[in-house]
Coordinates of C-alpha atoms in Angstrom, one line a residue:
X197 CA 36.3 -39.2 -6.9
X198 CA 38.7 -42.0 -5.2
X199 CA 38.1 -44.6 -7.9
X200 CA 39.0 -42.7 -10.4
X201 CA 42.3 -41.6 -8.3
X202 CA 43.0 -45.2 -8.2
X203 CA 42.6 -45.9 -11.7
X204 CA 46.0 -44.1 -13.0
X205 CA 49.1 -44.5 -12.8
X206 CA 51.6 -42.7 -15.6
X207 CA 55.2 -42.8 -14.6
X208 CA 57.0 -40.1 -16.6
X209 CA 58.3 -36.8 -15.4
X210 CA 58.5 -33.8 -17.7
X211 CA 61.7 -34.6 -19.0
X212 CA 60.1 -38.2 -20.3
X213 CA 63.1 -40.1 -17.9
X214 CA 60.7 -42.4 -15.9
X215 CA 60.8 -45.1 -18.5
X216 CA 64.5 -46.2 -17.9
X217 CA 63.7 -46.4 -14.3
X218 CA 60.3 -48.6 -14.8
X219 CA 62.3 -51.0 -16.4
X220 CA 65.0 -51.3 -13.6
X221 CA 62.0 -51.1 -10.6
X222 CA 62.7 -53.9 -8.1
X223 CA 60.2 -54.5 -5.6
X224 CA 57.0 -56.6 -4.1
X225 CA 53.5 -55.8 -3.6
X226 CA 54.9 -55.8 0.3
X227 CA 57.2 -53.3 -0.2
X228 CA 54.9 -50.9 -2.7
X229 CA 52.1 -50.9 0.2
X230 CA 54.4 -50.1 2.9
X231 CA 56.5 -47.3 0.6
X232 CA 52.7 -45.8 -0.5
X233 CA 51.6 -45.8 2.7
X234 CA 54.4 -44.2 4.5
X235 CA 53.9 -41.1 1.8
X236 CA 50.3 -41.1 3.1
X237 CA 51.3 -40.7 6.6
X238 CA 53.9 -37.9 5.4
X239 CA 51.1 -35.6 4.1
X240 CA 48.3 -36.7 6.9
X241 CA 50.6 -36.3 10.1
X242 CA 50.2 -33.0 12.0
X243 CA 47.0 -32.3 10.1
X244 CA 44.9 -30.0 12.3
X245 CA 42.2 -31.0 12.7
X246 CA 43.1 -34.4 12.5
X247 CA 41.3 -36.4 9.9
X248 CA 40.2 -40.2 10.1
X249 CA 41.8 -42.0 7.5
X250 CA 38.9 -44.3 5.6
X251 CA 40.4 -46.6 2.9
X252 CA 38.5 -46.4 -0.3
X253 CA 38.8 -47.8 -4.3
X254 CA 39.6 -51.4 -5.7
X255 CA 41.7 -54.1 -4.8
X256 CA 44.8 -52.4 -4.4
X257 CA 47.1 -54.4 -6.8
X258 CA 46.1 -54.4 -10.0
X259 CA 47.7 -54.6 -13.9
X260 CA 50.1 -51.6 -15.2
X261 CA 48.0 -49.0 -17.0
X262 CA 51.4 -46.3 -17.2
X263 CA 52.3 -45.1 -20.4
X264 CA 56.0 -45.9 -19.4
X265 CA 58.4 -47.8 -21.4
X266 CA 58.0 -51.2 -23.7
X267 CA 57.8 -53.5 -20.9
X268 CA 56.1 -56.5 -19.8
X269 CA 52.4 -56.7 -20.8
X270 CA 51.9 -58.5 -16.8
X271 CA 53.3 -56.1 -14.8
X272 CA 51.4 -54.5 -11.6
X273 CA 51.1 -51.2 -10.0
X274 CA 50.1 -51.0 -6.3
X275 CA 47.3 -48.1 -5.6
X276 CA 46.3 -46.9 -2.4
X277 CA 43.4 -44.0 -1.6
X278 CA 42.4 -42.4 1.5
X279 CA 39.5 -40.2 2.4
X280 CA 40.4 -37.3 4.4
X281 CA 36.8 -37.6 6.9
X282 CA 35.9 -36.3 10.5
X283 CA 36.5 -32.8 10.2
X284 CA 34.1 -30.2 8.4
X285 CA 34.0 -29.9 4.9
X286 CA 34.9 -26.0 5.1
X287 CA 38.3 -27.4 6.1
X288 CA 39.2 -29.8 2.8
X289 CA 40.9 -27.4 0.9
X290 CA 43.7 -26.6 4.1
X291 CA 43.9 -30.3 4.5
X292 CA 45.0 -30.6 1.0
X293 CA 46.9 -27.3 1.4
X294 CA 48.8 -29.4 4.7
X295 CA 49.5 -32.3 2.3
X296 CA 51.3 -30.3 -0.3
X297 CA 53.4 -28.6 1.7
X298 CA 54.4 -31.6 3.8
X299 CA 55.5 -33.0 0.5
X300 CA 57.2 -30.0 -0.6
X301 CA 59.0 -29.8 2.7
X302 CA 60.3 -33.8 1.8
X303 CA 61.8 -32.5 -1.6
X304 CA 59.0 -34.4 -3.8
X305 CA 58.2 -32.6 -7.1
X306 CA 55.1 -31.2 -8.9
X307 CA 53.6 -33.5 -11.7
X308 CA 52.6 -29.9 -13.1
X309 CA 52.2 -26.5 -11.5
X310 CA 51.2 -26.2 -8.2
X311 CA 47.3 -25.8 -7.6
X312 CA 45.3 -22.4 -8.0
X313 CA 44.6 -22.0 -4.1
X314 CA 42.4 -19.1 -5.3
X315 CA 39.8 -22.1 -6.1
X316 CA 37.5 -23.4 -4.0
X317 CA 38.4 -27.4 -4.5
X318 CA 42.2 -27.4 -5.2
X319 CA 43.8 -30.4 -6.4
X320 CA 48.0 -31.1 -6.8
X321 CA 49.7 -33.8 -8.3
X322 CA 53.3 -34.4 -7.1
X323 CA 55.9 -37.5 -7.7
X324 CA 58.8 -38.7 -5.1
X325 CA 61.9 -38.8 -6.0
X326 CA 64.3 -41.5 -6.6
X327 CA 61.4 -43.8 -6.3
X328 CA 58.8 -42.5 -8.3
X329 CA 55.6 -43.1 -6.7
X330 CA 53.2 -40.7 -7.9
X331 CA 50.6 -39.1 -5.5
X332 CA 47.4 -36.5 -5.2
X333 CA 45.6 -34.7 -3.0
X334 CA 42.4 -33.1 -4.1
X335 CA 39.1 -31.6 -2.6
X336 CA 36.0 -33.1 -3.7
X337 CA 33.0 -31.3 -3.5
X338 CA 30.4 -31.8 -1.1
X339 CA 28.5 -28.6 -1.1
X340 CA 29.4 -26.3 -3.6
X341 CA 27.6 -23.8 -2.6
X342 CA 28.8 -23.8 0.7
X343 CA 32.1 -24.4 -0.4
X344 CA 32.4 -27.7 1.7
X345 CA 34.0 -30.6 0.2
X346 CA 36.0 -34.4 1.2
X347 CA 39.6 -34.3 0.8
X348 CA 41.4 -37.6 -0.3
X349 CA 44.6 -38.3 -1.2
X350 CA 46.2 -41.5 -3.4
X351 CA 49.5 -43.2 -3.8
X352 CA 50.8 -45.0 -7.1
X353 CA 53.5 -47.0 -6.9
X354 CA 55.6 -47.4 -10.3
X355 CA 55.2 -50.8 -12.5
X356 CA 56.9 -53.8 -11.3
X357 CA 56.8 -57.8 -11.9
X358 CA 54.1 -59.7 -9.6
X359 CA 55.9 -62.9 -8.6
X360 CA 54.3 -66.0 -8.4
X361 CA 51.7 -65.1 -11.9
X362 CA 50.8 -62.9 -14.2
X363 CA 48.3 -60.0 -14.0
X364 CA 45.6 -62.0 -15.8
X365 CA 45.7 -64.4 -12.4
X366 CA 45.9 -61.8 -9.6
X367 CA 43.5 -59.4 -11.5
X368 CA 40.1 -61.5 -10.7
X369 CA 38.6 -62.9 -7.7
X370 CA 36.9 -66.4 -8.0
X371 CA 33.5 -64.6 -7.9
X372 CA 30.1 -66.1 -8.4
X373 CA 28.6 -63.8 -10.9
X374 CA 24.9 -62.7 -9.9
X375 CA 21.9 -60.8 -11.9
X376 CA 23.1 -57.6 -9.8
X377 CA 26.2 -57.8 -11.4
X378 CA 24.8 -58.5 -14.9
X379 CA 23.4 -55.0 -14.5
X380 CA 26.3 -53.6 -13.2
X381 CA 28.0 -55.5 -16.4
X382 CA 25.8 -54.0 -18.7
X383 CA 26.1 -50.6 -17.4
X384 CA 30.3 -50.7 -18.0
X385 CA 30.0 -52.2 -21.5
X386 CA 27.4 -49.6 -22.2
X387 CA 29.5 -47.0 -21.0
X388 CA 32.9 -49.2 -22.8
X389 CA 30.6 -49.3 -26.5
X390 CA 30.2 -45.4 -26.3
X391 CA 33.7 -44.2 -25.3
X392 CA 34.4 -47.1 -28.4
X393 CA 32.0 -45.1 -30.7
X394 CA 34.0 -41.7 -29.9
X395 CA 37.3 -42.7 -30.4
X396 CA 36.6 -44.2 -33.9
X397 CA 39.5 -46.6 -33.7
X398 CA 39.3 -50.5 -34.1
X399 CA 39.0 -52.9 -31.4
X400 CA 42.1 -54.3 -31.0
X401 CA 42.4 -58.3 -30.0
X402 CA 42.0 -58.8 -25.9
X403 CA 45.7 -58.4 -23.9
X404 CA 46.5 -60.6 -20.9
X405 CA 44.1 -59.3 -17.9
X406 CA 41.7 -57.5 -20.5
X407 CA 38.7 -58.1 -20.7
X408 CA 35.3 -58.2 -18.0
X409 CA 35.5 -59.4 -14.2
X410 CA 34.0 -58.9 -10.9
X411 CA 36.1 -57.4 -7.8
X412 CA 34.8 -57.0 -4.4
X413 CA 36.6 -55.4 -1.1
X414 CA 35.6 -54.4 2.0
X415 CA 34.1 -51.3 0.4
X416 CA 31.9 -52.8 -2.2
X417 CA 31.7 -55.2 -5.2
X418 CA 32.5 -53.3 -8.9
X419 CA 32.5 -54.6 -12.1
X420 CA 35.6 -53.6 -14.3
X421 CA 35.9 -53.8 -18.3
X422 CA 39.3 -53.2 -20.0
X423 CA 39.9 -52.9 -23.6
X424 CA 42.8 -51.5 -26.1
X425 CA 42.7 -50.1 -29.5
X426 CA 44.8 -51.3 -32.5
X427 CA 47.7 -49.1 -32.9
X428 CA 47.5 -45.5 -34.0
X429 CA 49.7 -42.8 -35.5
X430 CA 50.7 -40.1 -33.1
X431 CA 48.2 -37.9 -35.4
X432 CA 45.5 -40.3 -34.6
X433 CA 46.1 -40.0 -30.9
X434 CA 45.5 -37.2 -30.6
X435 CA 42.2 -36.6 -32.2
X436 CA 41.2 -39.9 -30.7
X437 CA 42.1 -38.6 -27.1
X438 CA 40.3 -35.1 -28.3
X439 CA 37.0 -36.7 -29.4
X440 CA 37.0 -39.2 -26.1
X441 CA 36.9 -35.7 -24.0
X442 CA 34.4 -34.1 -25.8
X443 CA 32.2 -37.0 -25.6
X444 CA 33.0 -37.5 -21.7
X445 CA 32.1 -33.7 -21.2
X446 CA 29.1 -33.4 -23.9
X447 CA 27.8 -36.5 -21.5
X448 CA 28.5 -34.9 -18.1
X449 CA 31.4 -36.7 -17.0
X450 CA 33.3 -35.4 -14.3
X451 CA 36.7 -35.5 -16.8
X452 CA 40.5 -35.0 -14.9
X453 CA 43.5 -34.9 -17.2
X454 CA 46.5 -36.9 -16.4
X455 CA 49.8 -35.5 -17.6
X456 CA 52.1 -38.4 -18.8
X457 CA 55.3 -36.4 -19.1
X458 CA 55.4 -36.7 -23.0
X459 CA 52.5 -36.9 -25.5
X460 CA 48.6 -36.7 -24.9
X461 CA 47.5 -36.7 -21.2
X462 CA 45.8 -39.4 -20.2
X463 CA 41.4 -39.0 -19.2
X464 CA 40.2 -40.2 -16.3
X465 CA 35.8 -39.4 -15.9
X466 CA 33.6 -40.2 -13.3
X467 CA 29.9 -40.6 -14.0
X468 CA 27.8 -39.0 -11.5
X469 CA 24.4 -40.5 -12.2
X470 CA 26.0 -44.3 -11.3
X471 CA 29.5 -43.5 -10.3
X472 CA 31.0 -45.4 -13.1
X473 CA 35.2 -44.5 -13.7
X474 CA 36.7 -44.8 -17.6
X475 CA 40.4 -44.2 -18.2
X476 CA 41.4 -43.5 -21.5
X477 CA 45.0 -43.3 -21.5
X478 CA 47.8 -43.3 -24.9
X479 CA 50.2 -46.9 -24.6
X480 CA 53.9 -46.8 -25.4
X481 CA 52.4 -49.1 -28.6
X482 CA 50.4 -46.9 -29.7
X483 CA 47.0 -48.5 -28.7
X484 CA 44.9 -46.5 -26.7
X485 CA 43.8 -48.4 -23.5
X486 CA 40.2 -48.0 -22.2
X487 CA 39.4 -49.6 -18.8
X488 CA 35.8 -48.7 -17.5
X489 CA 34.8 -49.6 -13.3
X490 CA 31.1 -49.4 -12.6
X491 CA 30.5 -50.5 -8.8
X492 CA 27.0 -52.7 -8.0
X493 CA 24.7 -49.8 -6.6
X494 CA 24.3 -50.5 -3.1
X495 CA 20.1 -49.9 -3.6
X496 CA 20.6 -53.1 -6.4
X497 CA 18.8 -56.3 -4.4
X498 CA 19.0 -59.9 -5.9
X499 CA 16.0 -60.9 -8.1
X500 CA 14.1 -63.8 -7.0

């Protein structure tokens, strides 16, 4: 559930108006951690009961997936995801509940319409404003039967230049690769060769930072696979995006839609049998972007 939160990040509002203000974004990975977690603290603060904050997902900074405006290929986005954990799973949903309001109460606006409450693992997507950092809270489940589930809530910040190199250099640690993370490769280009299969659009040549690498944090070591299409026609789009979602649900994916303010939403699935997280999301280009995160199973042991 949290690595797919941190996978996206569109930056349009409904009235498509975001992309001017990508362009003109002026800050540093400093000032994007400090700004996302500051909106954390504004949902989490006053919580009853209080929840311990456990950082989850990938390296935080990592290379601009939004479907925003024509700009530069290297920019970054800084992404930042909490899990909501100490307090009984019974109590999620009013945790994300808290959240919402908090940021209602702080003048941010709704991504979409405000969650069902009726159901039993809300979700709500919201946006600050003048900013436009783009956050969620949402109820995983835990127990559905018992109705128990882990609330979590991300930040993304909006695109902006790395200084000091481009996305390519900051994307990759200087890992030494390992026959546990050949599996773990060949479990995300296995999952990358049938989301390639559903689309039914040519492979278009690798961008800066595409490609295959190995990340590790604190939380685990993941293997991450990114991709793009050649260009399509607004036509082809969308029934590229349409057959990509039937294929994630005919295969059991856990799919989320991602509204980018204009044109198809963008997909973001989580695999439950290896916990494996593909974004499919339209580009301002035209090329669909595909980047697939499969994390070394922690049961995985090195072979002699």
């Amino acid at each position: 559930m949290t690595a797919a939160l941190t996978a996206c990040g569109t930056q349009q509002d409904g009235n498509g108006n975001s992309a001017s203000k990508s362009k003109q974004v002026t800050m540093n990975e400093k000032q994007a951690a400090e700004r996302a977690e500051e909106i954390v603290h504004e949902a989490v603060d006053g919580m009853s009961p209080e929840p311990t904050l456990k950082r989850t997902g990938l390296r935080p900074l990592g290379a601009c997936v939004a479907r925003d405006d024509g700009g530069a290929e290297d920019r970054v986005q800084y992404r930042l995801t909490y899990q909501l954990t100490g307090v009984p799973g019974s109590k999620a949903k009013a945790l994300v509940r808290h959240a919402r309001d908090a940021w209602v109460k702080l003048g941010y606006k709704f991504q979409s319409s405000d969650a069902d409450w009726s159901e039993a693992f809300p979700s709500v997507s919201m946006r600050t404003e003048p900013d436009d950092f783009w956050m969620t809270a949402l109820t995983g489940v835990v127990d559905r039967a018992k109705g128990e589930g882990l609330a979590a809530i991300s930040v993304t910040s909006p695109c902006f230049a790395r200084a000091g190199g481009s996305t390519a250099e900051s994307a990759a640690l200087p890992l030494r690769r390992t026959q546990v993370d050949e599996r773990a490769e060949h479990r995300a280009l296995d999952h990358s060769s049938r989301i390639y299969e559903a689309l039914r659009a040519r492979h278009a040549a690798p961008r800066t930072g595409e490609g295959i690498g190995i990340h590790e944090d604190s939380e685990g070591r993941y293997v991450h696979h990114a991709w793009s299409t050649q260009p399509l026609t607004e036509e082809e789009t969308v029934q590229a995006m349409a057959r990509a979602r039937t294929y994630f649900e005919g295969a059991g994916w856990t799919v989320r839609h991602v509204s980018t303010g204009a044109g198809e939403p963008a997909i973001v699935a989580r695999n439950a049998e290896d916990q494996s997280v593909a974004q499919v999301a339209p580009s301002h280009t035209g090329a669909v972007r595909v980047a697939v995160t499969s994390p070394v199973a922690p049961g995985e042991t090195e072979m002699s």
